[in-house]
Coordinates of C-alpha atoms in Angstrom, one line a residue:
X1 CA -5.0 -4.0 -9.4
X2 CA -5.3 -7.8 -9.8
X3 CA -4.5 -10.6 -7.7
X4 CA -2.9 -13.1 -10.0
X5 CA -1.3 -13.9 -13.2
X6 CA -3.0 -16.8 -15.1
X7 CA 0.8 -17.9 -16.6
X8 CA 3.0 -19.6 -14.6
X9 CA 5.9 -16.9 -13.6
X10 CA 8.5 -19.6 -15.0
X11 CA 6.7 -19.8 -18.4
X12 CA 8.5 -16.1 -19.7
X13 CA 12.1 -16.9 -17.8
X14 CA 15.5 -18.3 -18.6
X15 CA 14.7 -20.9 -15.8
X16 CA 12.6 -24.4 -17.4
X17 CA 9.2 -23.6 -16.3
X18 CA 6.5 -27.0 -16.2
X19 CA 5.2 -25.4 -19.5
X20 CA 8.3 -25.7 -21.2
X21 CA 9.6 -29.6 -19.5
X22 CA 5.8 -30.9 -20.8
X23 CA 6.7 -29.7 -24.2
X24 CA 10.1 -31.2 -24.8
X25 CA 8.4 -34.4 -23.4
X26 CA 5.7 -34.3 -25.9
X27 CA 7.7 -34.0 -28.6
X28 CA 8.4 -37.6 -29.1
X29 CA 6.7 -40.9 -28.5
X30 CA 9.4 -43.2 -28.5
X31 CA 10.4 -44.8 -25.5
X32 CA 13.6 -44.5 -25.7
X33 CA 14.2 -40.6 -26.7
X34 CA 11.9 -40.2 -23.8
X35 CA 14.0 -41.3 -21.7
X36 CA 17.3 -39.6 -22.6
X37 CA 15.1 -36.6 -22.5
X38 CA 14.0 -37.2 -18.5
X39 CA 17.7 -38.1 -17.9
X40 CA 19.1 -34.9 -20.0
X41 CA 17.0 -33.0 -18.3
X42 CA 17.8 -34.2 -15.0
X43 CA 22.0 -34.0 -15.6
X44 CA 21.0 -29.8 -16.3
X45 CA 18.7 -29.5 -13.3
X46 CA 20.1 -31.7 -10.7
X47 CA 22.2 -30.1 -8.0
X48 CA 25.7 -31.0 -8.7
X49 CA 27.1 -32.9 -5.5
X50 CA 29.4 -36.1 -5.6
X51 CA 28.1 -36.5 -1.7
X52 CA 24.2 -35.8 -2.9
X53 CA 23.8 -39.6 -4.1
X54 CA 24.6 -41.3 -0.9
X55 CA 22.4 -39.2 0.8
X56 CA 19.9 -39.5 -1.1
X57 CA 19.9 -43.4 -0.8
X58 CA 20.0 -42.9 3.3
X59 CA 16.9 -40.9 2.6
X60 CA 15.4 -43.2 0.5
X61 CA 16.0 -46.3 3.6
X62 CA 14.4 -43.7 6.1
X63 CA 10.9 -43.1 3.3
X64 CA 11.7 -39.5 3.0
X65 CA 10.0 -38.4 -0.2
X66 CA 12.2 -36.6 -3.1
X67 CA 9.7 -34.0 -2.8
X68 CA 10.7 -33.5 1.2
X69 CA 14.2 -33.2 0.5
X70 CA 14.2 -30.9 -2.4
X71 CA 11.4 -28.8 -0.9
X72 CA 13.4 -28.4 1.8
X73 CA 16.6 -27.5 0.1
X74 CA 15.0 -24.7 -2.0
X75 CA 13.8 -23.5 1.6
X76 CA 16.8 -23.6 2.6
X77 CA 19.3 -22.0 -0.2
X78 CA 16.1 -19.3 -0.2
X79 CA 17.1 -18.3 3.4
X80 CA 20.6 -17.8 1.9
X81 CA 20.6 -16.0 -0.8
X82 CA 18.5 -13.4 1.3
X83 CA 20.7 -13.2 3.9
X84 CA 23.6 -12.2 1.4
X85 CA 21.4 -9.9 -0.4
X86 CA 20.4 -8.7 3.0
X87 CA 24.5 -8.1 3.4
X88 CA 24.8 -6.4 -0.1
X89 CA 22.2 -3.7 1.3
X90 CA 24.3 -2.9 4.5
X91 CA 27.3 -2.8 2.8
X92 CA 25.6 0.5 0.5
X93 CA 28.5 0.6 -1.9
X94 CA 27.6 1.8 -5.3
X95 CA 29.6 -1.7 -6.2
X96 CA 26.6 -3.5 -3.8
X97 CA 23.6 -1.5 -5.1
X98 CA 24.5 -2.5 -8.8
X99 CA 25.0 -6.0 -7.7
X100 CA 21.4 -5.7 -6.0
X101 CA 19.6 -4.3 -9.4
X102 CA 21.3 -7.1 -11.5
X103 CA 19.4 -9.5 -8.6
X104 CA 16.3 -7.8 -9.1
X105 CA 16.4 -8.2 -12.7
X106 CA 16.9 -11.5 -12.7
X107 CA 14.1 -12.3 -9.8
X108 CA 11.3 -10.0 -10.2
X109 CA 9.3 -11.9 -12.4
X110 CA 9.4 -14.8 -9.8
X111 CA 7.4 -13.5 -7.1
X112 CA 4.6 -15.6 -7.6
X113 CA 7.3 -18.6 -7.3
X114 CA 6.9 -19.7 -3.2
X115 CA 10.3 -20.0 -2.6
X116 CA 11.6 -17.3 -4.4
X117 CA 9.3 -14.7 -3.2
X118 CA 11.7 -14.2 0.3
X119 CA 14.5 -12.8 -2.6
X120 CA 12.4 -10.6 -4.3
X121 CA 10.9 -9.0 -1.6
X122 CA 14.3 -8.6 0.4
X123 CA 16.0 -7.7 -3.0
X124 CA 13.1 -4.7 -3.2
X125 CA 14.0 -4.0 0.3
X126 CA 17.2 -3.1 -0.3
X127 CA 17.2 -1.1 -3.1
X128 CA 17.2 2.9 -2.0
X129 CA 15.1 3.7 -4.9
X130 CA 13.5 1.6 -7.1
X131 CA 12.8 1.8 -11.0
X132 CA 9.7 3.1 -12.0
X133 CA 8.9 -0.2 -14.0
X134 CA 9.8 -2.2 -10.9
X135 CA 6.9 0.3 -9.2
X136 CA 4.1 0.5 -11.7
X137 CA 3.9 -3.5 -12.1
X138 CA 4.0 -3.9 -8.3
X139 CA 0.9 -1.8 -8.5
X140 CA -1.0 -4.1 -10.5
X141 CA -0.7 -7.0 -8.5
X142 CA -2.1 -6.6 -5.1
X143 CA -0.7 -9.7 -3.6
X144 CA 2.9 -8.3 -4.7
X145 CA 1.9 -4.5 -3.3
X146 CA 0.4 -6.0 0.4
X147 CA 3.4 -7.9 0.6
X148 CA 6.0 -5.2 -0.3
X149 CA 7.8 -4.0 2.2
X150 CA 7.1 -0.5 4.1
X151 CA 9.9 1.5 2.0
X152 CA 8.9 -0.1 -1.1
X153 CA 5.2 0.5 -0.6
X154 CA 6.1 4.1 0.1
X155 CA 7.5 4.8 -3.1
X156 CA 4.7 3.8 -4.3
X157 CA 2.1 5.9 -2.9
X158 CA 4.5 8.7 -4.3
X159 CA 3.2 8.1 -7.6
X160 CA -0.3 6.6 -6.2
X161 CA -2.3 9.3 -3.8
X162 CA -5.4 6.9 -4.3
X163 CA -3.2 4.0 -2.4
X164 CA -2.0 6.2 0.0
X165 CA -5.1 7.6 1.2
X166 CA -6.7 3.8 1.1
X167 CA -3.9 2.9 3.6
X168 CA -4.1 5.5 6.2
X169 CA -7.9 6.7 6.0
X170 CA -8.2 3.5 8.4
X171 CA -6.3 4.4 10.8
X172 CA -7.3 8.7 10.8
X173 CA -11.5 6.7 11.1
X174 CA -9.6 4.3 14.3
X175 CA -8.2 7.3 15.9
X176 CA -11.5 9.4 16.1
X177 CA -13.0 6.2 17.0
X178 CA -11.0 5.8 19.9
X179 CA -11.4 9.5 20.9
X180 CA -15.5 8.9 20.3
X181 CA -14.8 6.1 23.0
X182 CA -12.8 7.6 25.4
X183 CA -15.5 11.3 25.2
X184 CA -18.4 9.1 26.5
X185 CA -16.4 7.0 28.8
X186 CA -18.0 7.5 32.4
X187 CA -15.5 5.7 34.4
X188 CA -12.3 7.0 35.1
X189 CA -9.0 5.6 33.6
X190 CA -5.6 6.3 33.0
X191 CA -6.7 7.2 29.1
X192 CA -9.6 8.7 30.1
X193 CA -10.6 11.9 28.4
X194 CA -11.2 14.2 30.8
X195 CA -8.9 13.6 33.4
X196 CA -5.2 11.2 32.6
X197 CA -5.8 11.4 28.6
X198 CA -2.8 13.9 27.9
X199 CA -0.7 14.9 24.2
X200 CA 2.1 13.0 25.5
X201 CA -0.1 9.7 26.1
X202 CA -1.8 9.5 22.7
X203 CA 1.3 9.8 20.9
X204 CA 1.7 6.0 22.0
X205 CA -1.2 5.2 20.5
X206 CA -1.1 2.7 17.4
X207 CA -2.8 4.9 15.1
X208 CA -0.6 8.1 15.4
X209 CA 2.4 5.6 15.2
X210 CA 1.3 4.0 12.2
X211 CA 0.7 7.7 10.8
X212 CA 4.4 8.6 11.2
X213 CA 5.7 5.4 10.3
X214 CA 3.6 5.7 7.0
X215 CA 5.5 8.6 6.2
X216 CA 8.6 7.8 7.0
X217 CA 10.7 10.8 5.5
X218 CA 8.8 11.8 2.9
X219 CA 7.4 15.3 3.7
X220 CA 4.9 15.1 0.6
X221 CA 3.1 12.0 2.5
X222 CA 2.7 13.5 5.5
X223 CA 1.1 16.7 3.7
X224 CA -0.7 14.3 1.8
X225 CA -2.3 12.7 5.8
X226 CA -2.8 16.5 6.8
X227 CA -4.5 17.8 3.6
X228 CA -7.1 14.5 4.3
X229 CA -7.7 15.8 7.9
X230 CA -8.8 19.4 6.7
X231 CA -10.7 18.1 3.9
X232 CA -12.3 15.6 6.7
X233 CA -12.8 18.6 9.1
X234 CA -14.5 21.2 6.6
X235 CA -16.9 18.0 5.6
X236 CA -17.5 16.3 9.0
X237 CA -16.8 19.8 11.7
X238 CA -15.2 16.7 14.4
X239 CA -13.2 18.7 16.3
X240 CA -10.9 15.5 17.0
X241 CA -9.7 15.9 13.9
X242 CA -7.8 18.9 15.3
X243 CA -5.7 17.0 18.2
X244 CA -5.1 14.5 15.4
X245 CA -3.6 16.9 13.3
X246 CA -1.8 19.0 16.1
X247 CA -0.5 15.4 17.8
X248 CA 0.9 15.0 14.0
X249 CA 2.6 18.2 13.8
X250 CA 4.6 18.0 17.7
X251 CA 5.4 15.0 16.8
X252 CA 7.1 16.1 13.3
X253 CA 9.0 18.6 15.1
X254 CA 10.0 16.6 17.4
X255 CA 11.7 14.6 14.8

């Protein structure tokens, strides 16, 4: 799993990438053809608003920097197109989720892009079930996997035990630490292991909340948290390990 790509994410798509605007401008030396090149590429980049010009000279009397605006716009047309893809997802049409895929085809290879990253991720969010190519390149990128969102990242520990176990063994090592705590705890409390420490209280506690929430409704995950507690228990003998487990399985039949 890496961390980054050494391209820019523009480089490979439809979209003119830096890459690609430093190579039409080197092709030519002459003033002039330099210039109709800046200017043609500014006619097919530019955002096309009769009212944008004025507004851009008020800008320009009150020193606000190009950079500001535009910055600013991208922020803001960002925080829209989420917002209808978040729509697209609660409307759950077959219509909506094909509209969401052809999003996502267009988008995932710009995660690495600031402002687009708020699409992608959303888009992800969205989709029920995601292709497997979508899945296994999300894997190799750990930026992109720590910043998935929960359902996303659980379809991928469907295919990827080793991830799975790396995001929960912290919490099963928190829990017993927490039990260690309250065992040689002298001073009475309302968690207090001996006396106000009940079933019903340490289902509140982060850790066994986490634990579900990690599973979400995938049965095989939650075997997959249970099968690391035995394994744990036949290695270590921590009788904690037990109320971990049987706080686990009220709460899934609770459910």
């Amino acid at each position: 799993m890496t961390s980054n790509h050494s391209k820019s994410p523009l480089d490979n798509h439809p979209l003119l990438g830096k890459t690609k605007l430093r190579q039409t401008l080197s092709k030519t030396r002459k003033v002039n053809t330099l210039i109709n090149a800046v200017k043609r590429f500014q006619d097919e980049n530019s955002i096309k608003m009769n009212t944008l010009p004025p507004a851009l000279q008020l800008l320009d009397l009150h020193k606000i920097k190009r950079h500001d605006f535009y910055d600013q716009a991208a922020a803001d047309m960002s925080e829209h197109v989420v917002a209808r893809i978040r729509a697209l997802g609660e409307h759950g049409t077959p219509e909506s989720y094909e509209k969401l895929e052809e999003q996502l085809r267009k988008c995932f290879d710009l995660f690495n892009v600031p402002h687009f990253r708020p699409i992608v991720l959303e888009n992800l969010k969205q989709l029920p079930k995601l292709e497997d190519r979508y899945l296994d390149s999300i894997m190799l990128d750990r930026n992109f996997y720590e910043a998935c969102p929960l359902s996303v990242q659980q379809q991928i520990w469907m295919k990827n035990k080793d991830l799975f176990r790396k995001a929960f063994r912290p919490l099963i090592d928190s829990y017993l630490k927490r039990k260690e705590d309250l065992l040689i705890s002298v001073e009475p409390s309302k968690t207090n292991f001996f006396t106000f420490e009940t079933t019903k209280a340490r289902r509140q506690w982060k850790e066994i909340k986490d634990l579900i929430m990690f599973t979400g409704t995938y049965e095989e995950l939650f075997l997959d948290i249970t099968a690391c507690i035995r394994e744990l228990f036949s290695t270590t003998g921590d009788v904690m390990l037990c109320s971990l487990r049987s706080v686990l399985l009220m709460i899934l039949l609770c459910l």
